[in-house]
């Protein structure tokens, strides 16, 4: 009976040690690894005859569920507005949840497609007053990450954040990503 307990303890200890080593390898390889990043995005707000170019700063946090699938959350705010015909256009803030579908390969460049939902708050103000609108829509885009170091990569991405019959919001973003 004493030997059975000893064997059970040794077996359980080796399972825990193997699980820990396996988890460490998983995070080193990027699978199951957490990441965070910062992006500057050149946004195009099109509504009717107005076509305003604004800038946003955003942060993201995510996890690579598999080498091919990432899940992330993003949030950002406007840092650059544009004045057209006496009206100031701005993207006040946005946030959303997304899935990235990565084309994992051996090169330092990983292309991906992104799909999710974004809530945007846009504002137009003039001497007459201010109009603010909150909208949510399906968002989609393409991009690529370029590895600079094992835990550091750059990012370039085009994304359609919002679209309806009256307005479109597109963005071209550039940023940096830190992998843990």
mmCIF file of N, CA and C in Angstrom, residues 40-41 43-45 52-59 74-82 87-96 118-126 129-135 161-162 169:
data_model
loop_
_atom_site.group_PDB
_atom_site.id
_atom_site.type_symbol
_atom_site.label_atom_id
_atom_site.label_comp_id
_atom_site.label_asym_id
_atom_site.label_seq_id
_atom_site.Cartn_x
_atom_site.Cartn_y
_atom_site.Cartn_z
ATOM 1 N N UNK A 40 -1.329 53.769 -34.236
ATOM 2 C CA UNK A 40 -1.834 55.050 -34.725
ATOM 3 C C UNK A 40 -2.546 54.726 -36.029
ATOM 4 N N UNK A 41 -3.802 55.181 -36.158
ATOM 5 C CA UNK A 41 -4.591 54.864 -37.340
ATOM 6 C C UNK A 41 -5.037 56.135 -38.033
ATOM 7 N N UNK A 43 -7.682 57.555 -40.078
ATOM 8 C CA UNK A 43 -9.080 57.212 -40.346
ATOM 9 C C UNK A 43 -9.663 58.130 -41.408
ATOM 10 N N UNK A 44 -10.520 57.558 -42.220
ATOM 11 C CA UNK A 44 -11.273 58.309 -43.215
ATOM 12 C C UNK A 44 -12.749 58.219 -42.842
ATOM 13 N N UNK A 45 -13.360 59.372 -42.542
ATOM 14 C CA UNK A 45 -14.785 59.446 -42.216
ATOM 15 C C UNK A 45 -15.511 60.004 -43.435
ATOM 16 N N UNK A 52 -13.657 63.428 -44.255
ATOM 17 C CA UNK A 52 -12.693 63.942 -43.286
ATOM 18 C C UNK A 52 -11.638 62.884 -42.976
ATOM 19 N N UNK A 53 -10.399 63.323 -42.866
ATOM 20 C CA UNK A 53 -9.291 62.459 -42.477
ATOM 21 C C UNK A 53 -8.877 62.825 -41.058
ATOM 22 N N UNK A 54 -9.030 61.863 -40.150
ATOM 23 C CA UNK A 54 -8.721 62.098 -38.742
ATOM 24 C C UNK A 54 -7.722 61.039 -38.280
ATOM 25 N N UNK A 55 -7.136 61.237 -37.109
ATOM 26 C CA UNK A 55 -6.183 60.286 -36.555
ATOM 27 C C UNK A 55 -6.659 59.759 -35.217
ATOM 28 N N UNK A 56 -6.352 58.488 -34.951
ATOM 29 C CA UNK A 56 -6.704 57.884 -33.668
ATOM 30 C C UNK A 56 -5.496 57.165 -33.079
ATOM 31 N N UNK A 57 -5.499 57.052 -31.783
ATOM 32 C CA UNK A 57 -4.507 56.285 -31.044
ATOM 33 C C UNK A 57 -5.272 55.179 -30.332
ATOM 34 N N UNK A 58 -4.794 53.942 -30.460
ATOM 35 C CA UNK A 58 -5.522 52.832 -29.846
ATOM 36 C C UNK A 58 -4.563 51.842 -29.198
ATOM 37 N N UNK A 59 -5.143 51.050 -28.303
ATOM 38 C CA UNK A 59 -4.417 49.975 -27.636
ATOM 39 C C UNK A 59 -5.185 48.685 -27.856
ATOM 40 N N UNK A 74 -9.889 45.885 -28.512
ATOM 41 C CA UNK A 74 -9.218 47.148 -28.819
ATOM 42 C C UNK A 74 -10.060 48.310 -28.326
ATOM 43 N N UNK A 75 -9.369 49.377 -28.006
ATOM 44 C CA UNK A 75 -10.039 50.620 -27.654
ATOM 45 C C UNK A 75 -9.160 51.789 -28.044
ATOM 46 N N UNK A 76 -9.785 52.880 -28.476
ATOM 47 C CA UNK A 76 -8.996 54.031 -28.892
ATOM 48 C C UNK A 76 -9.784 55.318 -28.852
ATOM 49 N N UNK A 77 -9.086 56.408 -29.149
ATOM 50 C CA UNK A 77 -9.697 57.732 -29.128
ATOM 51 C C UNK A 77 -9.050 58.600 -30.193
ATOM 52 N N UNK A 78 -9.774 59.643 -30.607
ATOM 53 C CA UNK A 78 -9.281 60.549 -31.628
ATOM 54 C C UNK A 78 -8.215 61.481 -31.100
ATOM 55 N N UNK A 79 -7.185 61.710 -31.914
ATOM 56 C CA UNK A 79 -6.118 62.642 -31.537
ATOM 57 C C UNK A 79 -5.911 63.734 -32.588
ATOM 58 N N UNK A 80 -6.584 63.601 -33.739
ATOM 59 C CA UNK A 80 -6.436 64.582 -34.812
ATOM 60 C C UNK A 80 -7.779 64.732 -35.523
ATOM 61 N N UNK A 81 -8.320 65.946 -35.560
ATOM 62 C CA UNK A 81 -9.603 66.229 -36.202
ATOM 63 C C UNK A 81 -9.373 66.940 -37.526
ATOM 64 N N UNK A 82 -10.442 67.067 -38.315
ATOM 65 C CA UNK A 82 -10.345 67.832 -39.553
ATOM 66 C C UNK A 82 -11.533 68.761 -39.677
ATOM 67 N N UNK A 87 -17.048 72.960 -40.418
ATOM 68 C CA UNK A 87 -17.477 71.872 -39.527
ATOM 69 C C UNK A 87 -16.248 71.064 -39.123
ATOM 70 N N UNK A 88 -16.091 70.871 -37.804
ATOM 71 C CA UNK A 88 -15.013 70.032 -37.271
ATOM 72 C C UNK A 88 -15.522 68.599 -37.140
ATOM 73 N N UNK A 89 -14.827 67.663 -37.801
ATOM 74 C CA UNK A 89 -15.177 66.244 -37.723
ATOM 75 C C UNK A 89 -14.143 65.538 -36.860
ATOM 76 N N UNK A 90 -14.633 64.640 -36.002
ATOM 77 C CA UNK A 90 -13.720 63.871 -35.160
ATOM 78 C C UNK A 90 -14.309 62.501 -34.856
ATOM 79 N N UNK A 91 -13.446 61.557 -34.621
ATOM 80 C CA UNK A 91 -13.825 60.259 -34.105
ATOM 81 C C UNK A 91 -13.439 60.299 -32.633
ATOM 82 N N UNK A 92 -14.444 60.456 -31.764
ATOM 83 C CA UNK A 92 -14.162 60.628 -30.335
ATOM 84 C C UNK A 92 -13.536 59.389 -29.718
ATOM 85 N N UNK A 93 -14.155 58.232 -29.929
ATOM 86 C CA UNK A 93 -13.615 56.996 -29.372
ATOM 87 C C UNK A 93 -14.197 55.796 -30.106
ATOM 88 N N UNK A 94 -13.577 54.658 -29.911
ATOM 89 C CA UNK A 94 -14.079 53.402 -30.464
ATOM 90 C C UNK A 94 -13.550 52.249 -29.634
ATOM 91 N N UNK A 95 -14.273 51.146 -29.645
ATOM 92 C CA UNK A 95 -13.799 49.919 -29.015
ATOM 93 C C UNK A 95 -14.488 48.738 -29.671
ATOM 94 N N UNK A 96 -13.864 47.566 -29.548
ATOM 95 C CA UNK A 96 -14.458 46.392 -30.159
ATOM 96 C C UNK A 96 -13.745 45.113 -29.804
ATOM 97 N N UNK A 118 -17.277 46.688 -33.952
ATOM 98 C CA UNK A 118 -16.737 47.939 -33.417
ATOM 99 C C UNK A 118 -17.873 48.891 -33.094
ATOM 100 N N UNK A 119 -17.754 49.556 -31.956
ATOM 101 C CA UNK A 119 -18.646 50.656 -31.596
ATOM 102 C C UNK A 119 -17.845 51.938 -31.769
ATOM 103 N N UNK A 120 -18.359 52.868 -32.562
ATOM 104 C CA UNK A 120 -17.675 54.133 -32.821
ATOM 105 C C UNK A 120 -18.553 55.287 -32.357
ATOM 106 N N UNK A 121 -17.901 56.349 -31.914
ATOM 107 C CA UNK A 121 -18.595 57.597 -31.586
ATOM 108 C C UNK A 121 -17.953 58.699 -32.417
ATOM 109 N N UNK A 122 -18.733 59.254 -33.328
ATOM 110 C CA UNK A 122 -18.226 60.323 -34.182
ATOM 111 C C UNK A 122 -18.944 61.617 -33.832
ATOM 112 N N UNK A 123 -18.258 62.731 -34.094
ATOM 113 C CA UNK A 123 -18.805 64.044 -33.735
ATOM 114 C C UNK A 123 -18.547 65.037 -34.852
ATOM 115 N N UNK A 124 -19.538 65.870 -35.097
ATOM 116 C CA UNK A 124 -19.419 66.994 -36.034
ATOM 117 C C UNK A 124 -19.884 68.234 -35.294
ATOM 118 N N UNK A 125 -19.020 69.262 -35.266
ATOM 119 C CA UNK A 125 -19.400 70.477 -34.547
ATOM 120 C C UNK A 125 -19.109 71.699 -35.410
ATOM 121 N N UNK A 126 -19.998 72.690 -35.268
ATOM 122 C CA UNK A 126 -19.844 73.952 -35.980
ATOM 123 C C UNK A 126 -20.420 75.058 -35.101
ATOM 124 N N UNK A 129 -23.921 74.171 -33.718
ATOM 125 C CA UNK A 129 -24.052 73.202 -32.629
ATOM 126 C C UNK A 129 -23.183 71.990 -32.881
ATOM 127 N N UNK A 130 -23.428 70.971 -32.066
ATOM 128 C CA UNK A 130 -22.653 69.740 -32.138
ATOM 129 C C UNK A 130 -23.589 68.553 -32.299
ATOM 130 N N UNK A 131 -23.227 67.660 -33.206
ATOM 131 C CA UNK A 131 -23.979 66.419 -33.394
ATOM 132 C C UNK A 131 -23.039 65.256 -33.108
ATOM 133 N N UNK A 132 -23.503 64.343 -32.267
ATOM 134 C CA UNK A 132 -22.725 63.154 -31.912
ATOM 135 C C UNK A 132 -23.543 61.927 -32.269
ATOM 136 N N UNK A 133 -22.858 60.908 -32.774
ATOM 137 C CA UNK A 133 -23.543 59.683 -33.156
ATOM 138 C C UNK A 133 -22.741 58.482 -32.683
ATOM 139 N N UNK A 134 -23.416 57.534 -32.034
ATOM 140 C CA UNK A 134 -22.821 56.261 -31.615
ATOM 141 C C UNK A 134 -23.388 55.164 -32.489
ATOM 142 N N UNK A 135 -22.531 54.369 -33.077
ATOM 143 C CA UNK A 135 -22.969 53.282 -33.949
ATOM 144 C C UNK A 135 -22.104 52.058 -33.729
ATOM 145 N N UNK A 161 -14.111 49.889 -40.350
ATOM 146 C CA UNK A 161 -14.673 49.859 -39.004
ATOM 147 C C UNK A 161 -16.191 49.953 -38.999
ATOM 148 N N UNK A 162 -16.736 50.723 -39.936
ATOM 149 C CA UNK A 162 -18.182 50.972 -39.927
ATOM 150 C C UNK A 162 -18.643 51.305 -41.333
ATOM 151 N N UNK A 169 -16.426 54.377 -42.346
ATOM 152 C CA UNK A 169 -15.233 54.697 -41.564
ATOM 153 C C UNK A 169 -14.193 53.615 -41.849
#
